[in-house]
Short mmCIF file of C-alpha atoms and ligand atoms in Angstrom, two decimals:
data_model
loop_
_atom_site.label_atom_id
_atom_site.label_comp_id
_atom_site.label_asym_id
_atom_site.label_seq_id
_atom_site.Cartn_x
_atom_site.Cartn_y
_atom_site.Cartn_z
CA UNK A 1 -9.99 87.97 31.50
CA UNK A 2 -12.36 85.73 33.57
CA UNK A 3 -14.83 86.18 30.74
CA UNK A 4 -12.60 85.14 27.87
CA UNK A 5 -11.75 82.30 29.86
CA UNK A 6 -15.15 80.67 29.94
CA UNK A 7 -16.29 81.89 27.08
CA UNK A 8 -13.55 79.94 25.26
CA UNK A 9 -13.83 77.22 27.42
CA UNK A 10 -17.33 76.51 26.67
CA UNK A 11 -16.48 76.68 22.82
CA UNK A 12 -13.78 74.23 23.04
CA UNK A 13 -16.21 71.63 24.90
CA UNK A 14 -18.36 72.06 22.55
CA UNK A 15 -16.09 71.79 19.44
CA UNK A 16 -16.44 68.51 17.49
CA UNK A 17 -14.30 68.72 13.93
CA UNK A 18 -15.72 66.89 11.04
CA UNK A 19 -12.28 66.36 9.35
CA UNK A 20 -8.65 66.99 9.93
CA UNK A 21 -8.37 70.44 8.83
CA UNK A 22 -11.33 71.62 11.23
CA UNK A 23 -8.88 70.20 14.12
CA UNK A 24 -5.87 72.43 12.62
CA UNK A 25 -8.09 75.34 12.35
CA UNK A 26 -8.82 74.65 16.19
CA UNK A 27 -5.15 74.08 17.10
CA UNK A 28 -3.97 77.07 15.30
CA UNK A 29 -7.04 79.36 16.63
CA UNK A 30 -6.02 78.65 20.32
CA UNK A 31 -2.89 76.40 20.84
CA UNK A 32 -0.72 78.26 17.61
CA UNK A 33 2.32 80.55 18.30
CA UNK A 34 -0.25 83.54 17.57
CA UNK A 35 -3.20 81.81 19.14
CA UNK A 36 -5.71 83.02 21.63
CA UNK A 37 -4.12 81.35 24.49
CA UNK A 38 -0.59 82.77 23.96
CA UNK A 39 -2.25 86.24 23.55
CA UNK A 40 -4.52 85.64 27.18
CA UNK A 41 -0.72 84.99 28.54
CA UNK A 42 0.76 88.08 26.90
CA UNK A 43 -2.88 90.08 28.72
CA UNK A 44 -1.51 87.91 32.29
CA UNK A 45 1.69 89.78 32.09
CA UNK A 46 0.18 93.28 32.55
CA UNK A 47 -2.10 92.48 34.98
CA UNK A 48 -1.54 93.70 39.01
CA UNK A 49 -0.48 91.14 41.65
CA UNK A 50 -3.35 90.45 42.71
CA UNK A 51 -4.67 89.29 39.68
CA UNK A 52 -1.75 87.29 38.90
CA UNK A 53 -2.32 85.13 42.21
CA UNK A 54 -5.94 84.47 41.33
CA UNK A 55 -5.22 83.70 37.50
CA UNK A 56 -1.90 81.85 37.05
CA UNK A 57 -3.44 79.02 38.26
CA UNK A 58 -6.98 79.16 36.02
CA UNK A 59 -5.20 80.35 33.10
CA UNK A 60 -2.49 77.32 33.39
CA UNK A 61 -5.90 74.49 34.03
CA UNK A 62 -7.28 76.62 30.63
CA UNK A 63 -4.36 75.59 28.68
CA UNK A 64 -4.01 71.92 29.89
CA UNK A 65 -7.73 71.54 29.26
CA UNK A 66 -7.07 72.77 25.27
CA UNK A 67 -4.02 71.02 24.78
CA UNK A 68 -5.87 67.76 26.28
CA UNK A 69 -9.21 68.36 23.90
CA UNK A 70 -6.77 68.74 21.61
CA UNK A 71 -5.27 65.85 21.62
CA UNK A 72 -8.01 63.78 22.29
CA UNK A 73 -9.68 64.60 19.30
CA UNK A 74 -6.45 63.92 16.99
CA UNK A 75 -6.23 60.92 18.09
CA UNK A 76 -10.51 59.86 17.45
CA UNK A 77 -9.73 61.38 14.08
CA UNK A 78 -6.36 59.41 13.18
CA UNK A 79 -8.29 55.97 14.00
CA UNK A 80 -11.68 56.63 12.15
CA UNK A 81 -9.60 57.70 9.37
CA UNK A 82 -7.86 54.69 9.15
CA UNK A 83 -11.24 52.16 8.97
CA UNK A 84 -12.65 54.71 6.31
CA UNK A 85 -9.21 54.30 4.56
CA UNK A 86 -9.55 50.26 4.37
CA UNK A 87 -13.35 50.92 3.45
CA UNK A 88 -14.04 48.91 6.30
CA UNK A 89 -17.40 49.58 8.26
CA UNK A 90 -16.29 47.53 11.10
CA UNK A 91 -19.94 47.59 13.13
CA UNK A 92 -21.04 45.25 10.44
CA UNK A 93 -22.27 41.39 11.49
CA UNK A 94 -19.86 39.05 9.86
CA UNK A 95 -20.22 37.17 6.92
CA UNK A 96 -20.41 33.60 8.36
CA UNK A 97 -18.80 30.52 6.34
CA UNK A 98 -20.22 27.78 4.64
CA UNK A 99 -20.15 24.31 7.04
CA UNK A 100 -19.32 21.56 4.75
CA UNK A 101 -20.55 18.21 4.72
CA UNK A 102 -19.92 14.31 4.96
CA UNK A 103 -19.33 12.67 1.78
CA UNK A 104 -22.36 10.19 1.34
CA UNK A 105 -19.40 7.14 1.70
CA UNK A 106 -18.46 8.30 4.26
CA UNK A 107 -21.49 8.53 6.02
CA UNK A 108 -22.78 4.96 5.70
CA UNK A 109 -18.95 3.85 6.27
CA UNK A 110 -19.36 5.40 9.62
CA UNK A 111 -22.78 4.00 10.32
CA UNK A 112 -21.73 0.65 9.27
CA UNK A 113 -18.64 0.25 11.72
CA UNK A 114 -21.01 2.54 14.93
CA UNK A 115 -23.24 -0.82 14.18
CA UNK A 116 -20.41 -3.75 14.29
CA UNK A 117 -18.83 -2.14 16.79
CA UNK A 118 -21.57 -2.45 19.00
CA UNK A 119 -21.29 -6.00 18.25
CA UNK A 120 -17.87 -6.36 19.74
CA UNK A 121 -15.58 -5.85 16.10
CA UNK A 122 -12.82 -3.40 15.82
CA UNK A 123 -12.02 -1.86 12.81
CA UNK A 124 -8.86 -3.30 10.80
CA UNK A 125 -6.85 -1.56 7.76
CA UNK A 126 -4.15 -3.02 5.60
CA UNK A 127 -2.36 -1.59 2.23
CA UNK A 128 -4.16 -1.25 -0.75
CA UNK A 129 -0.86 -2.43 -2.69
CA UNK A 130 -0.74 -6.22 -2.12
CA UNK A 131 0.97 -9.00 -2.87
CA UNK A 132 -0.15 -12.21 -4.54
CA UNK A 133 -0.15 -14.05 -1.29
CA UNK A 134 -2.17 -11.83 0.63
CA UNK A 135 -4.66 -10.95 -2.18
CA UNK A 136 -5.27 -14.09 -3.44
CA UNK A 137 -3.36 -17.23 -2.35
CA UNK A 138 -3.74 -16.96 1.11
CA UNK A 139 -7.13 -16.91 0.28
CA UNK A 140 -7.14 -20.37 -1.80
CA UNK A 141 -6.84 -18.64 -4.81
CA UNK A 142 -4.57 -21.60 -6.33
CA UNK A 143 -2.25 -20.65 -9.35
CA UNK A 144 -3.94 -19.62 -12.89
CA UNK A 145 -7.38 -21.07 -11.33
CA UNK A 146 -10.22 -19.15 -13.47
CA UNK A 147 -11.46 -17.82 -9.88
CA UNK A 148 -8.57 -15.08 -10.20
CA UNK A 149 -10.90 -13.66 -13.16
CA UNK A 150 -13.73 -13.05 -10.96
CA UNK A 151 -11.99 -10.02 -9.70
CA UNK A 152 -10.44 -8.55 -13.13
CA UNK A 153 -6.77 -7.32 -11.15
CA UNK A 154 -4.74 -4.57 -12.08
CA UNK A 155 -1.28 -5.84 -11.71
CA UNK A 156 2.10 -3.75 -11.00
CA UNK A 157 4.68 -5.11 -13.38
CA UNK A 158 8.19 -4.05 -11.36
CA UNK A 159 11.24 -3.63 -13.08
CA UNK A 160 12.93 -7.61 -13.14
CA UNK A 161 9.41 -8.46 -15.07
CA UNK A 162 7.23 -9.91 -12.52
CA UNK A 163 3.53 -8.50 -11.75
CA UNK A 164 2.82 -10.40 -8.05
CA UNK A 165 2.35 -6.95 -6.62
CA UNK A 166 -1.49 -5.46 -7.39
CA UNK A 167 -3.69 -3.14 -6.39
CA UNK A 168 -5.91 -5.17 -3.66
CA UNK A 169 -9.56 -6.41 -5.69
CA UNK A 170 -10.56 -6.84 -1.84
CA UNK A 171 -10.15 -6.03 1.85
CA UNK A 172 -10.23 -9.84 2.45
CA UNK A 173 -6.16 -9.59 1.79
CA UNK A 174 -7.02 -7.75 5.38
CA UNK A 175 -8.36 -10.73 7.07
CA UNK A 176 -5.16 -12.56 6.12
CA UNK A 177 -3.28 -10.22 7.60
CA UNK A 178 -4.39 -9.95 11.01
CA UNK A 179 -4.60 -13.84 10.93
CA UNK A 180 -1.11 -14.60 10.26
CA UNK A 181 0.12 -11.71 12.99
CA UNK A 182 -2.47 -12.62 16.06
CA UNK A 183 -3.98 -14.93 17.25
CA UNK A 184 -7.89 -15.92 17.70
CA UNK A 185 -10.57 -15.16 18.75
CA UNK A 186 -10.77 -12.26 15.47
CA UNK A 187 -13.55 -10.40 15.23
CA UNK A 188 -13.20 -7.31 13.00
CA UNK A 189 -14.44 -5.19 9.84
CA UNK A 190 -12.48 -4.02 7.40
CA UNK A 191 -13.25 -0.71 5.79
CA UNK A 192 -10.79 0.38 2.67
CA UNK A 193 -11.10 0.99 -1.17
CA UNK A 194 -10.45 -1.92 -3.71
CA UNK A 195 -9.50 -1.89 -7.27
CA UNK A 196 -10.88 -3.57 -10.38
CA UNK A 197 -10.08 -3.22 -13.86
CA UNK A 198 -13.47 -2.04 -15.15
CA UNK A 199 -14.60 0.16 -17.71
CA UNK A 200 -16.20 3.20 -15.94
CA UNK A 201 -19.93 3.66 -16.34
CA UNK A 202 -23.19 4.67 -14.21
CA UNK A 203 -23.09 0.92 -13.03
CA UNK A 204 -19.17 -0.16 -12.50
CA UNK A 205 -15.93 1.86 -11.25
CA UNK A 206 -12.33 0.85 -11.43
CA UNK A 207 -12.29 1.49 -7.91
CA UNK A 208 -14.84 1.41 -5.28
CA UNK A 209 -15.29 0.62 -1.58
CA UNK A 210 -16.07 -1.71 0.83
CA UNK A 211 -16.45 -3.25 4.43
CA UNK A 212 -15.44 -7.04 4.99
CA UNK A 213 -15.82 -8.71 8.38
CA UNK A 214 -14.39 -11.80 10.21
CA UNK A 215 -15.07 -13.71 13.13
CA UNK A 216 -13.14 -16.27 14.07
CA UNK A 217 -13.26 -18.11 17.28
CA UNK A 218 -14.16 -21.63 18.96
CA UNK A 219 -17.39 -23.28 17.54
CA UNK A 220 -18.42 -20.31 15.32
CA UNK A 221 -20.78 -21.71 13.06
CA UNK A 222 -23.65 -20.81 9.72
CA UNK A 223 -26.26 -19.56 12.71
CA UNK A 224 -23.68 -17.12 14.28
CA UNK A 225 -23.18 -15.38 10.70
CA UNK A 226 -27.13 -15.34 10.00
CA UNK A 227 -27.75 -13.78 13.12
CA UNK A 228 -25.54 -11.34 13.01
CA UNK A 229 -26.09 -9.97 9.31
CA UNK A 230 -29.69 -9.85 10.31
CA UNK A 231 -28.75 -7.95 13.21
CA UNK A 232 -27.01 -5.68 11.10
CA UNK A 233 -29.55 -5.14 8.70
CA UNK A 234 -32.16 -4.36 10.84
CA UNK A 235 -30.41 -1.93 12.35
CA UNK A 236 -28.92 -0.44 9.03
CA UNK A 237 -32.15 -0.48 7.17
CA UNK A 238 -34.98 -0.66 9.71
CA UNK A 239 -37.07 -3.54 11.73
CA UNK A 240 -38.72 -5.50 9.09
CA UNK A 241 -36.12 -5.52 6.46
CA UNK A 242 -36.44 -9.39 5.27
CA UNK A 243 -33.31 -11.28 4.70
CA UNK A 244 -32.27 -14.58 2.24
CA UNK A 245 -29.16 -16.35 1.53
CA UNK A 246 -28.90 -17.68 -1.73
CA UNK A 247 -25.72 -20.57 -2.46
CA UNK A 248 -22.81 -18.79 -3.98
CA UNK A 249 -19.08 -19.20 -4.62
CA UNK A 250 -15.93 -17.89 -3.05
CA UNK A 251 -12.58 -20.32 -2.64
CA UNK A 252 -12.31 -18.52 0.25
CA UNK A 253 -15.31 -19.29 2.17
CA UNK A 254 -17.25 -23.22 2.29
CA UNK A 255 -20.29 -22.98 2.08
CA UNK A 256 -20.48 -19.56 0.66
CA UNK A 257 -23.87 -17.32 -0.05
CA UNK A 258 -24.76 -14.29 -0.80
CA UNK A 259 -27.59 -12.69 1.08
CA UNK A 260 -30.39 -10.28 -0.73
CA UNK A 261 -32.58 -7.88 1.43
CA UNK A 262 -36.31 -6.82 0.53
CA UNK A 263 -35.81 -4.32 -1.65
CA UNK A 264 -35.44 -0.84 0.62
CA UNK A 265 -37.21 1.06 -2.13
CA UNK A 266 -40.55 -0.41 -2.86
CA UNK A 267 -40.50 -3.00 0.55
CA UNK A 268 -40.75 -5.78 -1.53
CA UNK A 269 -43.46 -4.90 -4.43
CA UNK A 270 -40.83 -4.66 -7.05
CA UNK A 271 -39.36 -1.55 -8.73
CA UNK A 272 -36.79 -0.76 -11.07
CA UNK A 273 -34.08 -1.07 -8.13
CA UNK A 274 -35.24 -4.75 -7.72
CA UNK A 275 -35.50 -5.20 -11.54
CA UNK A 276 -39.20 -5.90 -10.25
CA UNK A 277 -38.07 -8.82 -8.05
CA UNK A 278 -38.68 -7.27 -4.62
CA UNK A 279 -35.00 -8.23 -3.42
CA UNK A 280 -31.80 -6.75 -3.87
CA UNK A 281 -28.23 -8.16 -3.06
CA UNK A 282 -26.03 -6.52 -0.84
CA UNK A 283 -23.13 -8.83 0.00
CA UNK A 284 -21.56 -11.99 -0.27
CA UNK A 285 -20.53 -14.46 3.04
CA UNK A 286 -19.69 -17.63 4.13
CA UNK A 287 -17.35 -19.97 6.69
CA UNK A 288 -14.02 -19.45 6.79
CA UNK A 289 -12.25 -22.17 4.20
CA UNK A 290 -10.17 -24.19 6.51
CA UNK A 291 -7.18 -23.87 4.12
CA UNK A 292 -7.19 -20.17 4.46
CA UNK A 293 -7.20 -20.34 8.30
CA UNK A 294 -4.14 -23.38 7.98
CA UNK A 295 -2.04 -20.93 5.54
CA UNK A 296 -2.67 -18.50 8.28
CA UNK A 297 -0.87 -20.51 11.08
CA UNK A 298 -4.48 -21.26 12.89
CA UNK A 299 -5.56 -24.83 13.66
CA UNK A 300 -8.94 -25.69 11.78
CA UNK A 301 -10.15 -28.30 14.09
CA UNK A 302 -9.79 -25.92 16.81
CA UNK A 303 -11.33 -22.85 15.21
CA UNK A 304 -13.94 -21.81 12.57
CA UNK A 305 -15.14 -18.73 11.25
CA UNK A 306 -17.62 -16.40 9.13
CA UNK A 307 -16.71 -13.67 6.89
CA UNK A 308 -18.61 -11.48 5.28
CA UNK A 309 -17.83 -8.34 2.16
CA UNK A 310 -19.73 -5.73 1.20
CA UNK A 311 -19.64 -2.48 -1.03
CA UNK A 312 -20.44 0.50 0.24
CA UNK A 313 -21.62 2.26 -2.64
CA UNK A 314 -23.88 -0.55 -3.30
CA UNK A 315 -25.41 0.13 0.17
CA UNK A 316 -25.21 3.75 -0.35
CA UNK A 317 -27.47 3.37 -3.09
CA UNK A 318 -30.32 1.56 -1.63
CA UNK A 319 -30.08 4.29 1.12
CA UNK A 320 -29.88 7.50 -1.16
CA UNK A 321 -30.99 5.92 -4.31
CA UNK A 322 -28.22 7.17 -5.93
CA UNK A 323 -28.19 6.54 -9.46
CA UNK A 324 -24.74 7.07 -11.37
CA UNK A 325 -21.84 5.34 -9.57
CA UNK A 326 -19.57 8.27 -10.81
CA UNK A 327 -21.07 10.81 -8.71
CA UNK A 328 -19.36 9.64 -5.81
CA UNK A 329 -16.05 10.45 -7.12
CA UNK A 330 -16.48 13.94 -9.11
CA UNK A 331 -16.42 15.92 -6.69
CA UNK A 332 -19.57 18.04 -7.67
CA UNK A 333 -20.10 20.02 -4.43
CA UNK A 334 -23.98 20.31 -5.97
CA UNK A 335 -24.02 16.93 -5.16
CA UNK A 336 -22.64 16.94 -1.84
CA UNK A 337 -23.99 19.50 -0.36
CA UNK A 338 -26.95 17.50 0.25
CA UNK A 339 -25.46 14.86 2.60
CA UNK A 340 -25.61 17.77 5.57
CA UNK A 341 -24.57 16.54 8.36
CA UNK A 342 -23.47 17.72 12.29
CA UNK A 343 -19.75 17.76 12.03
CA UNK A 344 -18.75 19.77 14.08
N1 LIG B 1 -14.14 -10.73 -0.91
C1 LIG B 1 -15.42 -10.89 -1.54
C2 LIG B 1 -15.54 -9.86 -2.68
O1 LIG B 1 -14.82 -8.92 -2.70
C3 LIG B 1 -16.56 -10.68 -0.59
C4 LIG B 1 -16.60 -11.72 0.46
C5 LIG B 1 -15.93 -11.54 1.65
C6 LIG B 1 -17.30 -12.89 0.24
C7 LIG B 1 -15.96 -12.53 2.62
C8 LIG B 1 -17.35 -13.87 1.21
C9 LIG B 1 -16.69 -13.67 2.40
O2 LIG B 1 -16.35 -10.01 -3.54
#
């Protein structure tokens, strides 16, 4: 009996099925109502006392040692079967996913406030819905004065008729906003998209984006707003970028200019970018009208001001040399994808 008992012992250590009906060949070969082990306890019965003593014990540790292989193996069986049934080899490395990246906008939007903000600014936002006042009266904009056309609008007609509601042609409406509900010193940038009633080509958009800035304090004056454009510009496009501020017209700002940069492509030599000139404009400034800081509530002999406006796909260009305005809004992940950035 001894010998039966580790010669099947050894065998069932050393059994390893390959599928499920190996392991109910196994079960039925020893554990089964007519299996091996029933028929060693049916051989137990006959044996002398003796015998009995020594065996009952080794012949019960036999069985719990089969049912227990037994078991274990079922159960290594029912979970590899389940990967192989998903057709999942799950010691594979993952697949990874794609990181995305900053739209280019976005990107220069972001360097454009990290450099005001180092300046002191915050960042302001307002509706892009305005009203008449905000857009352009506040801003000494007076009633059908041809300046209005400068910024082709598109108007909201509401039910009753009227169309004083538009979608904002600038962020200035911005300024006037955070005028007439604080009070100085101001100094901010406003970041936001604008609307104009253009056809869409490479060159023009019906809507586009841009970053305005004001400063408005005690004694503020033409040498505070040259400095700090400068500033900004060096730090935007690199040490060395030249500067030049050319006489211009806004009815919101007296005197007004509007300030070209050596060109950031050919440094100055002329290329197409520059139309061969060596400069390129990037934005229009000037002192705060004093009518526009009196229809805000703020007393012009006390304070003055700069402001500034720029686009940011304008600046985006000179950076990326980007040479179809539409790109930035189709969504073309081709075109995207080559902004990487860190984000995360
Ligand atoms: N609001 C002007 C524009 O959209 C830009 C500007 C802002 C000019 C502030 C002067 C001062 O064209």
């Amino acid at each position: 009996m001894q010998e039966k008992i580790d010669q099947y012992t050894a065998d069932i250590l050393a059994f390893s099925p390959a599928n499920a009906d190996e392991l109910e060949a196994f079960r039925i070969k020893y554990l089964g109502t007519k299996g091996l082990i029933k028929d060693l306890f049916e051989e137990f019965k006959t044996v002398g006392p003796e015998e009995k003593r020594v065996f009952g014990k080794v012949l019960n540790q036999f069985k719990q040692m089969a049912e227990g292989k037994y078991a274990e193996l079922k159960e290594s069986l029912d979970s590899g079967a389940k990967t192989q049934d998903l057709g999942l080899d799950l010691t594979l490395p993952g697949d990874g996913f794609e990181v995305g990246s900053r739209h280019p906008l976005s990107l220069v939007r972001n360097e454009i406030i990290d450099i005001f903000k180092r300046l002191g600014f915050v960042v302001a936002e307002g509706p892009e819905i305005e009203d008449d006042w905000h857009n352009f009266s506040a801003l000494n904009f007076p009633q059908e004065h041809p300046a209005r056309d400068m910024q082709d609008t598109f108007f909201i007609r509401k039910g009753d008729g009227s169309d004083d509601i538009a979608l904002r042609t600038h962020t200035s409406s911005v300024q006037v906003r955070m005028m007439e509900n604080g009070k100085p010193p101001f100094r901010a940038i406003m970041p936001g998209r604008v609307y104009r009633n253009e056809a869409i080509s490479a060159r023009a958009h019906c809507f586009f984006h841009q970053v305005e800035g004001l400063y408005v304090d005690e004694n503020v004056s033409f040498a505070d707003l040259k400095q700090t454009l400068f500033h900004f510009v060096q730090e935007l496009y690199g040490e060395g970028t030249k500067v030049r501020f050319r006489p211009s017209y806004f009815p919101f700002t007296e005197p007004s200019a509007e300030m070209d940069i050596s060109c950031t492509i050919c440094k100055g030599d002329g290329c197409n970018m520059c139309k061969y000139t060596g400069w390129v404009e990037i934005l229009g400034c000037g002192m705060v009208d004093p009518n526009v800081l009196e229809n805000c509530g703020i007393d012009s002999k006390k304070y003055t001001g700069f402001a500034f406006g720029m686009g940011i796909e304008r600046i985006t260009n000179l950076k990326y040399v980007i040479r179809d305005l539409r790109l930035f809004s189709e969504n073309d992940v081709r075109f995207l994808k080559q902004f990487q950035t860190d984000i995360i």
